[in-house]
XYZ file of N, CA and C in Angstrom:
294
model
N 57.380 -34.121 51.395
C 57.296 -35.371 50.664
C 58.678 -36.019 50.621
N 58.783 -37.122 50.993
C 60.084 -38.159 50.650
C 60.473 -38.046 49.269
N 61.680 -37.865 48.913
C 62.178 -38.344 47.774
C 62.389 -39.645 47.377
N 62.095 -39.630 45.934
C 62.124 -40.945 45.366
C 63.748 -41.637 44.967
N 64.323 -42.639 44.989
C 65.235 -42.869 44.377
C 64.932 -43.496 43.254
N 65.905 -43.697 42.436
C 65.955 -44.129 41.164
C 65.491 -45.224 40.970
N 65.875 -46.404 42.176
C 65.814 -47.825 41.739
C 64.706 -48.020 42.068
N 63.634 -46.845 43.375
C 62.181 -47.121 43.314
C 61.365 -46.712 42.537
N 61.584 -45.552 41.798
C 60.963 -45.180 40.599
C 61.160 -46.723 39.272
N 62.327 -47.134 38.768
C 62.206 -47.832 37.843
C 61.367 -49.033 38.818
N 61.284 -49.279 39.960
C 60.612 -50.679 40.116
C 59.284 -50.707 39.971
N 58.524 -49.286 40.801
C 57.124 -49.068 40.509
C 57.055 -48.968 38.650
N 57.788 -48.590 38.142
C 57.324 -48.765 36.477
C 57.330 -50.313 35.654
N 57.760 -51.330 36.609
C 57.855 -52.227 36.263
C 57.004 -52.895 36.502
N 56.715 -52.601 37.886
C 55.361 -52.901 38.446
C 54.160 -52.721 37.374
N 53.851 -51.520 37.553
C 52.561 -50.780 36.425
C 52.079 -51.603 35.022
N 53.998 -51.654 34.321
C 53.599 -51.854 33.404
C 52.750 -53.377 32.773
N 53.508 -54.413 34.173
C 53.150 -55.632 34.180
C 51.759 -55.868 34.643
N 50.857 -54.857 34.958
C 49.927 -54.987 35.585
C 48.774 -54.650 34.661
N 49.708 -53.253 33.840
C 48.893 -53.344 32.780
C 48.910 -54.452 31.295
N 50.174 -55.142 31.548
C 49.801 -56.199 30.245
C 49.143 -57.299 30.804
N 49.028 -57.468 32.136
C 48.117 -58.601 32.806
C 46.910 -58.733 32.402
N 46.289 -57.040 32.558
C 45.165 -56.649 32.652
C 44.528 -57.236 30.957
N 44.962 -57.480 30.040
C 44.894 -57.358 28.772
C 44.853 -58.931 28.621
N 44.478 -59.751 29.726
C 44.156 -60.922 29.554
C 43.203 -61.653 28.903
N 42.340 -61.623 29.250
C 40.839 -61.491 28.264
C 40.650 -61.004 26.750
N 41.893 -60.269 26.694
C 41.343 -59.588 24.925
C 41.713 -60.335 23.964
N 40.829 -60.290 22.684
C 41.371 -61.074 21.428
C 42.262 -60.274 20.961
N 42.707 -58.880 21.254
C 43.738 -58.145 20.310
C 44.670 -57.894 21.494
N 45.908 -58.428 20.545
C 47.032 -58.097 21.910
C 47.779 -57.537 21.025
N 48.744 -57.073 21.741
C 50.042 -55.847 21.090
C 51.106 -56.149 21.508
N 52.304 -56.077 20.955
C 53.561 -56.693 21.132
C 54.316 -55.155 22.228
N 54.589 -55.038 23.592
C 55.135 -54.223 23.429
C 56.420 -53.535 23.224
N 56.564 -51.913 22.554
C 58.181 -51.645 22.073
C 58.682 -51.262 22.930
N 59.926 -50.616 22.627
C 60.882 -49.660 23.412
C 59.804 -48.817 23.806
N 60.030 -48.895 25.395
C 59.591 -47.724 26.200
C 61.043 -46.140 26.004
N 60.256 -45.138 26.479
C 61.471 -43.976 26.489
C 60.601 -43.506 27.907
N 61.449 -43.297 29.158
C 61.264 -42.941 30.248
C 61.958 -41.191 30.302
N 61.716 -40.171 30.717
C 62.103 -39.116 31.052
C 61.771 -38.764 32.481
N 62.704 -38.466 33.158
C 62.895 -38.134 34.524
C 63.834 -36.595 34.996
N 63.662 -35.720 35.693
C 64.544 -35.373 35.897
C 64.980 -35.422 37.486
N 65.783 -35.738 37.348
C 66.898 -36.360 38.666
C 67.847 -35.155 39.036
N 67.909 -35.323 40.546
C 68.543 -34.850 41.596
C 69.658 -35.614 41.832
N 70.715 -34.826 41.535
C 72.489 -35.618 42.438
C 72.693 -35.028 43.434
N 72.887 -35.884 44.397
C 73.388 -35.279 45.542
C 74.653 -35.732 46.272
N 75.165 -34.552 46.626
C 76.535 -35.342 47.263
C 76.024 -35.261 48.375
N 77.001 -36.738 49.102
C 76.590 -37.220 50.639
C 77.683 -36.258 50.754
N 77.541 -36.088 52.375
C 78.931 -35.461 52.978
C 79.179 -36.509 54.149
N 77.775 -36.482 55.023
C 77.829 -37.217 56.255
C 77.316 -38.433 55.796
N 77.780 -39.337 56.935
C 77.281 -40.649 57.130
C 78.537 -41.655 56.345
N 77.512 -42.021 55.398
C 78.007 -43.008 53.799
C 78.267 -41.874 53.121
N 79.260 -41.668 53.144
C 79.548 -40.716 51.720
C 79.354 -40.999 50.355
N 78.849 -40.387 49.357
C 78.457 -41.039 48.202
C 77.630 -40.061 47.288
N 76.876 -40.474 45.879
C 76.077 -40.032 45.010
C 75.038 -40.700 45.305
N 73.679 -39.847 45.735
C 72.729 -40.503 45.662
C 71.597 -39.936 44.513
N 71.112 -40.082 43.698
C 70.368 -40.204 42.753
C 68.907 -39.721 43.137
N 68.047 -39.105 43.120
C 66.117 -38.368 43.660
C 65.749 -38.187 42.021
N 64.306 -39.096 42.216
C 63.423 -38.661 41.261
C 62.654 -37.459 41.703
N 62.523 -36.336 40.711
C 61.841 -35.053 40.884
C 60.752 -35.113 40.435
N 59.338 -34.461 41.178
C 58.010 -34.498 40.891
C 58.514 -33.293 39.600
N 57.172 -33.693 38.772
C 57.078 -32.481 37.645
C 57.214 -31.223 38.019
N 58.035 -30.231 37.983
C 58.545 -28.587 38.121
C 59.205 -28.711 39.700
N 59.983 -30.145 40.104
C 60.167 -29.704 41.677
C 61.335 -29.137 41.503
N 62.318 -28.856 42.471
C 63.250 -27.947 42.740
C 64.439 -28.884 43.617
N 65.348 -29.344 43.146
C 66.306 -29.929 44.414
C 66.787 -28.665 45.650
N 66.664 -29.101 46.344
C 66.768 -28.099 47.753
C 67.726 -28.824 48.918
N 68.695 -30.095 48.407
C 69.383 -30.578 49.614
C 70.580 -30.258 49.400
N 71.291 -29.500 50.520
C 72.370 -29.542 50.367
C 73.302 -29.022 49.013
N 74.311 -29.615 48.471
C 75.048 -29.948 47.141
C 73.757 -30.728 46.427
N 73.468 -30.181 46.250
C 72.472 -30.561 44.572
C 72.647 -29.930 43.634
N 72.186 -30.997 41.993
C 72.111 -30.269 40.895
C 71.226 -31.085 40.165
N 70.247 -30.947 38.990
C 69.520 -31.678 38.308
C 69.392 -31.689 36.714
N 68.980 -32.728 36.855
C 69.269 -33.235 35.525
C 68.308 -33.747 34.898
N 68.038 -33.299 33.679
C 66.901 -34.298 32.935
C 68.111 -35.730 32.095
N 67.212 -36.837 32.313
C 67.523 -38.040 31.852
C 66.596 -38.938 31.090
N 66.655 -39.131 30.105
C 66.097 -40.001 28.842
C 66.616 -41.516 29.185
N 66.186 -42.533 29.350
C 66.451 -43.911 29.676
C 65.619 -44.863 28.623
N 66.048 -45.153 27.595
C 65.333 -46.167 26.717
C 65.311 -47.643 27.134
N 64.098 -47.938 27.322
C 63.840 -49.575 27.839
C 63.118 -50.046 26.795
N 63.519 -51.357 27.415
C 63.112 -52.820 25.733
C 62.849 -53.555 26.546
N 61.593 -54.012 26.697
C 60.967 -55.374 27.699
C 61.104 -56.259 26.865
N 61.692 -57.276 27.643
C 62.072 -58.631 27.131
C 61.322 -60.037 28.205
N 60.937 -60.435 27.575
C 60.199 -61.669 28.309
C 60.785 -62.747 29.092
N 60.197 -63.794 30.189
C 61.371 -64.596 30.762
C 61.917 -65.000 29.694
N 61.784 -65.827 28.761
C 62.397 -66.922 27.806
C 63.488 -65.794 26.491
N 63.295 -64.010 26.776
C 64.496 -63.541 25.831
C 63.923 -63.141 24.508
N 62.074 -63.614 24.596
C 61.399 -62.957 23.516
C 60.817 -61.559 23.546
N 59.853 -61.114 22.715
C 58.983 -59.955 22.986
C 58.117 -59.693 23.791
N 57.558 -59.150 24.338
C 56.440 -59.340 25.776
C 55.348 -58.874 24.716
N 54.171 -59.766 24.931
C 52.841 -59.075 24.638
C 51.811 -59.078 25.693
N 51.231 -57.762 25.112
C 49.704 -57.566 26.470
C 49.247 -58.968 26.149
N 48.526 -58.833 27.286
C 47.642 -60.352 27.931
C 48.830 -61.461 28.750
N 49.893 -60.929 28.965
C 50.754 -62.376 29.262
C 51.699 -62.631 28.296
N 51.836 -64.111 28.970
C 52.999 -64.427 27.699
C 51.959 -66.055 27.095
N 50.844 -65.981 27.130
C 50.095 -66.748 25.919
C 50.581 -66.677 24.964
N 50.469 -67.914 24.389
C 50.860 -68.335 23.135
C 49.761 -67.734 21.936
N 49.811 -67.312 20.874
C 48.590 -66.499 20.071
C 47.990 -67.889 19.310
N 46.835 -67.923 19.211
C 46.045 -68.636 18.768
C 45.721 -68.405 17.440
């Protein structure tokens, strides 16, 4: 299996989540949503060849880093969805509440 990087893991969650407040279009009860708390545990890896560098792997639940210089890490990331205009996001969109 390919490893995930970081910035594709947070994009598919951005994805999801917008898909699920889309989905919540139709309802008379909408919900403001809060701080998300994301837990991941992540793979560092040092480059040696190529681009030298830190590259960052999201780990499936119980995986094992196995490249090279690796070490892993669990990481807690608190997110706050904020709407285009800098307000609160609620399911259904950003409708105005009636």
């Amino acid at each position: 299996m390919e490893p995930i990087g970081l910035k594709d893991a947070i994009e598919v969650l951005r994805k999801e989540l917008s898909e699920s407040i889309l989905a919540a279009a139709d309802e008379e009860l909408r919900f403001e949503v809060g701080q998300i708390t994301v837990e991941m545990q992540l793979a560092v890896e040092r480059k040696t060849e190529g681009k030298a560098g830190i590259k960052f792997w999201v780990l499936e639940i119980g995986g094992q880093g196995s490249r090279g210089t690796t070490e892993t890490h669990k990481v807690t990331i608190p997110l706050k969805p904020i709407g285009l205009h800098g307000g609160p996001v609620l399911t259904g969109g950003n409708r105005i509440p009636e």
